[in-house]
mmCIF file of C-alpha atoms in Angstrom:
data_model
loop_
_atom_site.group_PDB
_atom_site.id
_atom_site.type_symbol
_atom_site.label_atom_id
_atom_site.label_comp_id
_atom_site.label_asym_id
_atom_site.label_seq_id
_atom_site.Cartn_x
_atom_site.Cartn_y
_atom_site.Cartn_z
ATOM 1 C CA PRO A 467 38.497 -10.236 58.749
ATOM 2 C CA PRO A 468 36.726 -7.224 60.675
ATOM 3 C CA ARG A 469 35.884 -8.081 64.217
ATOM 4 C CA PRO A 470 32.094 -8.505 65.137
ATOM 5 C CA VAL A 471 30.785 -5.740 66.882
ATOM 6 C CA ARG A 472 28.616 -6.624 70.040
ATOM 7 C CA ARG A 473 26.402 -3.851 71.441
ATOM 8 C CA LEU A 474 26.737 -2.768 75.061
ATOM 9 C CA PRO A 475 24.025 -4.349 77.273
ATOM 10 C CA ARG A 476 20.938 -2.254 77.450
ATOM 11 C CA CYS A 477 18.953 -4.240 80.025
ATOM 12 C CA ALA A 478 19.177 -4.743 83.561
ATOM 13 C CA PRO A 479 20.608 -8.171 84.722
ATOM 14 C CA GLY A 480 17.730 -10.703 85.104
ATOM 15 C CA ALA A 481 15.169 -8.575 83.962
ATOM 16 C CA MET A 482 12.323 -10.205 81.906
ATOM 17 C CA GLY A 483 10.876 -7.378 79.778
ATOM 18 C CA ALA A 484 11.602 -4.017 78.312
ATOM 19 C CA ALA A 485 9.292 -2.155 80.732
ATOM 20 C CA VAL A 486 10.862 -3.946 83.740
ATOM 21 C CA ASP A 487 14.436 -3.249 82.158
ATOM 22 C CA ASN A 488 13.745 0.610 82.066
ATOM 23 C CA SER A 489 12.316 0.777 85.321
ATOM 24 C CA ALA A 490 15.209 -1.282 86.930
ATOM 25 C CA VAL A 491 17.894 1.092 85.420
ATOM 26 C CA ILE A 492 15.897 4.514 86.291
ATOM 27 C CA SER A 493 15.668 3.292 89.750
ATOM 28 C CA PHE A 494 19.472 2.393 89.775
ATOM 29 C CA LYS A 495 20.312 5.770 88.346
ATOM 30 C CA VAL A 496 18.075 7.593 90.995
ATOM 31 C CA ILE A 497 19.679 5.735 93.720
ATOM 32 C CA SER A 498 23.186 6.231 92.172
ATOM 33 C CA VAL A 499 22.771 10.035 92.150
ATOM 34 C CA VAL A 500 21.508 10.015 95.684
ATOM 35 C CA LEU A 501 24.533 7.799 96.905
ATOM 36 C CA THR A 502 27.214 9.656 95.144
ATOM 37 C CA PHE A 503 25.960 13.036 96.797
ATOM 38 C CA LEU A 504 25.633 11.553 100.179
ATOM 39 C CA THR A 505 28.582 9.574 100.590
ATOM 40 C CA PRO A 506 31.297 12.297 100.187
ATOM 41 C CA LEU A 507 29.153 14.781 102.084
ATOM 42 C CA LEU A 508 28.844 12.681 105.112
ATOM 43 C CA GLY A 509 32.492 11.174 104.746
ATOM 44 C CA GLY A 510 33.769 14.722 104.662
ATOM 45 C CA SER A 511 31.826 15.954 107.513
ATOM 46 C CA VAL A 512 33.520 13.572 110.215
ATOM 47 C CA PRO A 513 37.314 14.581 109.923
ATOM 48 C CA GLY A 514 38.027 13.798 113.415
ATOM 49 C CA PHE A 515 37.184 10.074 112.796
ATOM 50 C CA TRP A 516 39.441 9.976 109.840
ATOM 51 C CA ASN A 517 42.409 11.585 112.030
ATOM 52 C CA ARG A 518 41.812 8.816 114.689
ATOM 53 C CA ILE A 519 42.205 6.123 111.986
ATOM 54 C CA ALA A 520 44.975 7.761 109.607
ATOM 55 C CA ASN A 521 47.239 4.829 109.775
ATOM 56 C CA SER A 522 44.575 2.252 109.220
ATOM 57 C CA LEU A 523 43.289 4.447 106.483
ATOM 58 C CA LEU A 524 46.341 3.921 104.379
ATOM 59 C CA TYR A 525 45.475 0.224 103.966
ATOM 60 C CA GLY A 526 42.036 1.345 102.513
ATOM 61 C CA HIS A 527 43.695 3.502 100.047
ATOM 62 C CA SER A 528 45.661 0.473 98.780
ATOM 63 C CA LEU A 529 42.614 -1.531 98.625
ATOM 64 C CA VAL A 530 40.764 1.089 96.660
ATOM 65 C CA GLY A 531 43.898 1.757 94.390
ATOM 66 C CA GLY A 532 43.789 -2.038 93.308
ATOM 67 C CA LEU A 533 39.925 -1.822 92.834
ATOM 68 C CA LEU A 534 40.373 1.212 90.615
ATOM 69 C CA LEU A 535 43.106 -0.619 88.627
ATOM 70 C CA GLY A 536 41.085 -3.643 88.099
ATOM 71 C CA VAL A 537 37.775 -1.836 87.251
ATOM 72 C CA SER A 538 39.627 0.410 84.670
ATOM 73 C CA THR A 539 41.505 -2.612 82.945
ATOM 74 C CA VAL A 540 39.222 -5.500 83.479
ATOM 75 C CA HIS A 541 35.735 -3.845 83.197
ATOM 76 C CA LEU A 542 35.935 -0.441 81.395
ATOM 77 C CA LEU A 543 38.285 -1.164 78.842
ATOM 78 C CA SER A 544 36.695 -4.520 77.859
ATOM 79 C CA ASN A 545 33.396 -2.914 77.637
ATOM 80 C CA ALA A 546 34.844 -0.191 75.483
ATOM 81 C CA SER A 547 36.357 -2.673 73.083
ATOM 82 C CA LEU A 548 33.159 -4.420 72.494
ATOM 83 C CA VAL A 549 32.234 -1.221 70.187
ATOM 84 C CA LEU A 550 35.325 0.450 69.479
ATOM 85 C CA GLU A 551 38.264 -0.678 67.412
ATOM 86 C CA ASP A 552 41.593 -1.484 69.169
ATOM 87 C CA PHE A 553 42.988 2.031 67.772
ATOM 88 C CA GLY A 554 39.983 3.940 69.151
ATOM 89 C CA VAL A 555 40.281 2.542 72.529
ATOM 90 C CA SER A 556 44.044 2.967 72.728
ATOM 91 C CA LEU A 557 43.575 6.630 71.434
ATOM 92 C CA ALA A 558 40.931 7.582 73.972
ATOM 93 C CA LEU A 559 42.854 5.924 76.927
ATOM 94 C CA GLY A 560 46.091 7.819 75.910
ATOM 95 C CA LEU A 561 44.452 11.134 75.627
ATOM 96 C CA SER A 562 42.567 10.701 78.844
ATOM 97 C CA VAL A 563 45.754 9.902 80.673
ATOM 98 C CA LEU A 564 47.579 12.996 79.209
ATOM 99 C CA VAL A 565 44.661 15.220 80.133
ATOM 100 C CA ALA A 566 44.654 13.861 83.649
ATOM 101 C CA PHE A 567 48.483 14.444 83.950
ATOM 102 C CA PHE A 568 47.980 18.011 82.622
ATOM 103 C CA ALA A 569 45.250 18.671 85.127
ATOM 104 C CA GLU A 570 47.565 17.468 87.913
ATOM 105 C CA GLN A 571 50.342 19.718 86.867
ATOM 106 C CA CYS A 572 47.949 22.610 86.979
ATOM 107 C CA VAL A 573 47.049 21.790 90.544
ATOM 108 C CA ARG A 574 50.515 21.884 91.419
ATOM 109 C CA TYR A 575 51.151 25.106 89.610
ATOM 110 C CA THR A 576 48.281 26.677 91.241
ATOM 111 C CA SER A 577 49.414 25.450 94.758
ATOM 112 C CA TYR A 578 52.890 27.044 94.051
ATOM 113 C CA ARG A 579 51.467 30.334 92.676
ATOM 114 C CA TRP A 580 48.839 31.324 95.145
ATOM 115 C CA LEU A 581 49.027 29.033 98.434
ATOM 116 C CA PRO A 582 50.996 30.077 101.462
ATOM 117 C CA VAL A 583 54.360 28.263 101.885
ATOM 118 C CA ASP A 584 53.317 26.066 104.589
ATOM 119 C CA GLU A 585 50.358 24.685 102.656
ATOM 120 C CA GLN A 586 52.704 24.191 99.433
ATOM 121 C CA LEU A 587 54.941 21.807 101.595
ATOM 122 C CA ARG A 588 51.742 19.592 102.211
ATOM 123 C CA PRO A 589 51.341 16.923 99.795
ATOM 124 C CA SER A 590 47.929 17.095 97.849
ATOM 125 C CA TYR A 591 47.067 13.882 96.372
ATOM 126 C CA TYR A 592 43.348 14.727 95.674
ATOM 127 C CA GLY A 593 43.916 18.433 95.091
ATOM 128 C CA GLU A 594 42.327 19.306 98.338
ATOM 129 C CA VAL A 595 44.492 22.149 98.983
ATOM 130 C CA VAL A 596 42.519 24.051 96.163
ATOM 131 C CA TYR A 597 39.066 23.757 97.468
ATOM 132 C CA PRO A 598 39.331 26.316 100.289
ATOM 133 C CA MET A 599 40.606 28.840 97.719
ATOM 134 C CA LEU A 600 36.964 28.986 96.375
ATOM 135 C CA PHE A 601 35.396 30.321 99.451
ATOM 136 C CA ASP A 602 38.256 32.300 101.145
ATOM 137 C CA GLY A 603 36.965 35.678 100.010
ATOM 138 C CA SER A 604 40.265 36.520 97.914
ATOM 139 C CA ASN A 605 40.584 37.254 94.095
ATOM 140 C CA HIS A 606 41.771 33.467 93.709
ATOM 141 C CA TRP A 607 38.415 32.106 92.997
ATOM 142 C CA PHE A 608 38.600 32.085 89.079
ATOM 143 C CA PRO A 609 42.041 30.046 88.948
ATOM 144 C CA ALA A 610 40.654 27.989 91.840
ATOM 145 C CA ALA A 611 37.331 27.290 89.958
ATOM 146 C CA ALA A 612 39.199 26.178 86.900
ATOM 147 C CA ILE A 613 41.390 23.954 88.730
ATOM 148 C CA PHE A 614 38.458 22.641 90.754
ATOM 149 C CA PHE A 615 36.913 21.665 87.540
ATOM 150 C CA GLY A 616 40.046 19.741 86.583
ATOM 151 C CA VAL A 617 40.569 18.102 89.831
ATOM 152 C CA THR A 618 37.024 16.800 89.999
ATOM 153 C CA LEU A 619 36.907 15.909 86.224
ATOM 154 C CA GLN A 620 37.468 12.119 87.175
ATOM 155 C CA TYR A 621 34.348 11.899 89.383
ATOM 156 C CA GLN A 622 32.440 13.824 86.556
ATOM 157 C CA LEU A 623 33.526 11.351 83.814
ATOM 158 C CA THR A 624 32.896 8.516 85.976
ATOM 159 C CA GLY A 625 29.229 9.539 86.504
ATOM 160 C CA LEU A 626 29.057 10.381 82.972
ATOM 161 C CA THR A 627 29.890 6.825 81.928
ATOM 162 C CA MET A 628 27.297 5.442 84.493
ATOM 163 C CA GLY A 629 24.772 7.577 83.171
ATOM 164 C CA LEU A 630 25.441 6.903 79.305
ATOM 165 C CA THR A 631 25.460 3.081 79.779
ATOM 166 C CA GLU A 632 21.923 1.994 79.310
ATOM 167 C CA GLY A 633 22.442 -0.828 82.048
ATOM 168 C CA ILE A 634 23.201 -1.300 85.757
ATOM 169 C CA GLU A 635 26.575 -0.352 86.223
ATOM 170 C CA TRP A 636 26.929 -1.519 89.890
ATOM 171 C CA ILE A 637 30.719 -2.195 89.624
ATOM 172 C CA LEU A 638 31.193 1.333 88.785
ATOM 173 C CA LEU A 639 29.085 2.822 91.357
ATOM 174 C CA LEU A 640 30.986 0.714 94.114
ATOM 175 C CA SER A 641 34.280 1.872 92.743
ATOM 176 C CA LEU A 642 33.131 5.473 92.522
ATOM 177 C CA LEU A 643 31.748 5.669 96.107
ATOM 178 C CA ALA A 644 35.114 4.033 97.545
ATOM 179 C CA PHE A 645 36.994 6.586 95.669
ATOM 180 C CA GLN A 646 34.777 9.516 96.709
ATOM 181 C CA LEU A 647 34.984 8.349 100.447
ATOM 182 C CA LEU A 648 38.789 8.328 100.418
ATOM 183 C CA ALA A 649 38.872 11.850 98.710
ATOM 184 C CA ALA A 650 36.347 13.286 101.206
ATOM 185 C CA ALA A 651 38.055 12.063 104.069
ATOM 186 C CA SER A 652 41.381 13.922 102.797
ATOM 187 C CA LEU A 653 39.217 16.894 102.019
ATOM 188 C CA GLY A 654 37.250 16.887 105.440
ATOM 189 C CA MET A 655 40.796 16.784 107.275
ATOM 190 C CA THR A 656 42.303 19.609 104.967
ATOM 191 C CA ILE A 657 39.218 21.958 105.457
ATOM 192 C CA GLU A 658 39.218 21.413 109.236
ATOM 193 C CA ARG A 659 42.741 22.693 109.630
ATOM 194 C CA ALA A 660 42.471 25.481 106.882
ATOM 195 C CA VAL A 661 38.902 26.656 107.105
ATOM 196 C CA SER A 662 37.368 28.028 110.477
ATOM 197 C CA ALA A 663 33.957 28.876 109.433
ATOM 198 C CA LYS A 664 31.648 26.039 109.472
ATOM 199 C CA MET A 665 29.232 27.348 106.739
ATOM 200 C CA THR A 666 32.258 27.569 104.535
ATOM 201 C CA ARG A 667 33.131 24.062 105.227
ATOM 202 C CA TRP A 668 29.820 22.860 104.335
ATOM 203 C CA GLN A 669 29.740 24.853 100.932
ATOM 204 C CA ILE A 670 33.185 23.113 100.136
ATOM 205 C CA LEU A 671 31.715 19.830 100.931
ATOM 206 C CA ILE A 672 28.678 20.414 98.913
ATOM 207 C CA ALA A 673 30.446 21.592 95.907
ATOM 208 C CA PHE A 674 32.651 18.606 95.987
ATOM 209 C CA SER A 675 29.714 16.143 96.496
ATOM 210 C CA LEU A 676 27.801 17.581 93.358
ATOM 211 C CA THR A 677 30.494 16.762 91.012
ATOM 212 C CA ALA A 678 29.618 12.970 90.448
ATOM 213 C CA PRO A 679 25.937 13.457 90.416
ATOM 214 C CA VAL A 680 26.164 16.353 87.798
ATOM 215 C CA GLY A 681 28.023 13.924 85.480
ATOM 216 C CA LEU A 682 25.641 11.196 86.024
ATOM 217 C CA CYS A 683 22.620 13.493 85.241
ATOM 218 C CA LEU A 684 24.265 14.714 82.014
ATOM 219 C CA GLY A 685 25.163 11.076 80.929
ATOM 220 C CA TRP A 686 21.517 10.123 81.909
ATOM 221 C CA LEU A 687 20.310 12.728 79.350
ATOM 222 C CA GLY A 688 22.834 11.805 76.894
ATOM 223 C CA SER A 689 21.711 8.018 77.153
ATOM 224 C CA LEU A 690 18.226 9.069 75.730
ATOM 225 C CA GLY A 691 19.911 9.063 72.272
ATOM 226 C CA GLY A 692 20.789 5.372 72.544
ATOM 227 C CA SER A 693 24.258 5.814 71.309
ATOM 228 C CA ASP A 694 26.503 2.761 72.350
ATOM 229 C CA GLY A 695 29.592 4.607 70.582
ATOM 230 C CA ALA A 696 29.473 7.570 73.075
ATOM 231 C CA ALA A 697 29.147 5.126 76.088
ATOM 232 C CA ALA A 698 32.080 3.150 74.704
ATOM 233 C CA VAL A 699 34.315 6.193 74.336
ATOM 234 C CA SER A 700 33.175 7.707 77.744
ATOM 235 C CA ALA A 701 34.263 4.209 79.108
ATOM 236 C CA ALA A 702 37.639 4.262 77.656
ATOM 237 C CA ILE A 703 38.216 7.972 78.668
ATOM 238 C CA THR A 704 37.071 7.202 82.239
ATOM 239 C CA ALA A 705 39.298 4.152 82.334
ATOM 240 C CA GLY A 706 42.402 6.292 81.738
ATOM 241 C CA PHE A 707 41.302 8.866 84.425
ATOM 242 C CA LEU A 708 40.896 6.134 86.990
ATOM 243 C CA LEU A 709 44.235 4.716 86.001
ATOM 244 C CA HIS A 710 45.974 7.847 86.745
ATOM 245 C CA ALA A 711 43.977 8.556 89.756
ATOM 246 C CA ALA A 712 44.836 4.943 91.172
ATOM 247 C CA LEU A 713 48.590 5.380 90.344
ATOM 248 C CA MET A 714 49.150 9.085 90.994
ATOM 249 C CA GLN A 715 46.752 9.834 93.779
ATOM 250 C CA VAL A 716 45.334 6.754 95.993
ATOM 251 C CA LEU A 717 48.281 4.292 95.795
ATOM 252 C CA ALA A 718 50.715 7.398 95.836
ATOM 253 C CA LYS A 719 49.023 8.509 99.084
ATOM 254 C CA ALA A 720 49.452 5.082 100.632
ATOM 255 C CA PHE A 721 52.981 4.164 99.540
ATOM 256 C CA SER A 722 54.402 7.904 100.250
ATOM 257 C CA GLN A 723 54.068 7.134 103.950
ATOM 258 C CA VAL A 724 56.601 4.078 103.559
ATOM 259 C CA VAL A 725 59.937 5.555 104.848
ATOM 260 C CA PRO A 726 63.018 3.155 105.564
ATOM 261 C CA GLY A 727 63.837 3.378 109.226
ATOM 262 C CA VAL A 728 60.742 5.018 110.225
ATOM 263 C CA PRO A 729 57.692 3.201 111.922
ATOM 264 C CA GLY A 730 54.807 3.390 109.586
ATOM 265 C CA PRO A 731 52.655 1.000 107.328
ATOM 266 C CA ASN A 732 53.926 -2.603 106.350
ATOM 267 C CA VAL A 733 54.784 -2.623 102.652
ATOM 268 C CA ALA A 734 53.931 -6.248 102.148
ATOM 269 C CA ALA A 735 50.353 -5.599 103.733
ATOM 270 C CA LEU A 736 50.002 -2.671 101.357
ATOM 271 C CA CYS A 737 50.954 -4.736 98.284
ATOM 272 C CA TRP A 738 48.530 -7.423 99.497
ATOM 273 C CA MET A 739 45.725 -4.950 99.770
ATOM 274 C CA VAL A 740 46.361 -3.842 96.217
ATOM 275 C CA GLY A 741 46.170 -7.468 94.887
ATOM 276 C CA LEU A 742 42.933 -8.017 96.934
ATOM 277 C CA GLY A 743 41.414 -4.869 95.403
ATOM 278 C CA PHE A 744 42.241 -5.971 91.907
ATOM 279 C CA ALA A 745 40.986 -9.546 92.669
ATOM 280 C CA ALA A 746 37.837 -7.999 93.827
ATOM 281 C CA ALA A 747 37.306 -6.021 90.556
ATOM 282 C CA ILE A 748 37.965 -9.297 88.602
ATOM 283 C CA VAL A 749 35.322 -11.164 90.566
ATOM 284 C CA MET A 750 32.915 -8.441 90.102
ATOM 285 C CA ALA A 751 33.538 -8.112 86.498
ATOM 286 C CA THR A 752 33.041 -11.776 85.941
ATOM 287 C CA LEU A 753 29.681 -11.583 87.762
ATOM 288 C CA SER A 754 28.678 -8.635 85.785
ATOM 289 C CA TRP A 755 29.432 -10.440 82.500
ATOM 290 C CA ALA A 756 27.613 -13.469 83.578
ATOM 291 C CA GLN A 757 24.487 -11.623 84.533
ATOM 292 C CA GLU A 758 24.750 -9.576 81.229
ATOM 293 C CA GLU A 759 25.061 -12.887 79.241
ATOM 294 C CA GLU A 760 21.943 -14.334 81.331
ATOM 295 C CA ALA A 761 19.845 -11.295 80.646
ATOM 296 C CA GLY A 762 20.695 -11.315 76.960
ATOM 297 C CA MET A 763 19.694 -14.931 76.688
ATOM 298 C CA VAL A 764 16.479 -14.220 78.283
ATOM 299 C CA THR A 765 15.668 -11.155 76.018
ATOM 300 C CA ASP A 766 16.663 -13.406 73.026
ATOM 301 C CA ASP A 767 14.223 -16.210 74.190
ATOM 302 C CA ALA A 768 11.588 -13.665 74.656
ATOM 303 C CA VAL A 769 12.051 -12.329 71.076
ATOM 304 C CA HIS A 770 12.013 -15.727 69.632
ATOM 305 C CA ALA A 771 8.905 -16.782 71.570
ATOM 306 C CA GLY A 772 7.170 -13.475 69.978
ATOM 307 C CA ASP A 773 8.323 -14.590 66.558
ATOM 308 C CA ALA A 774 6.931 -18.088 67.030
ATOM 309 C CA PRO A 775 3.771 -18.799 65.084
#
């Protein structure tokens, strides 16, 4: 028999009425726009701090990598499966991973095609070597802009999903902020080395910081149509991009520093941090589900009370 379709939650957890729901959701999205802009902007502006804790920061990469893995599989894919059939979820997930892989290869090709040899030899897990090309005054701005769009697509899609979902996506917000902070730290250290002009550094940071808020605002406008299908497709696509980012960027950056016979991070500790991040995602997804169920029960009770004679 066909599986019953459950609509994605439209109200904020614990809300008592439609007016309160809309007010809470609007406030949350406004706060999300502000936070997703300020977090990478401020995080990338203190490269000296990140350089001092570079070794300890690797454990943060492992923690956030586990968090992204958990949010993608436990939260986003489960939400998408509430509306889409299994084939639709699998198709959107597979295509998104393929596009993410293609974007990564484009970044690598660009670095080998236009960057100096000394920059090519530096690993770029967040595509940070491409950003200075946008503002260096050369004729490389067009390929750099195209690759910039591809590298930041994961932040734009995550913001888009938050905007399309007619509810409070606090799990996705926390995960996005942690992911942005790590990428901004890597970007800040890169532009400190590669860019001398302070104004140019701020231009690069602002361009990067605008990616997630722009996606969130576009998703917010798209949510006015009230389409659960669009939110579900966006959730499945975002899950694919975050899975790729967790495995090929965040965790790769942490575990690439493990070299046999060379002092470095403890492998067991890195693995424990990955497990801790994944467990945190499971706990948050469970709490979110419980809040949504409670909010749904409150809404149903209010509807039944209005229908009573």
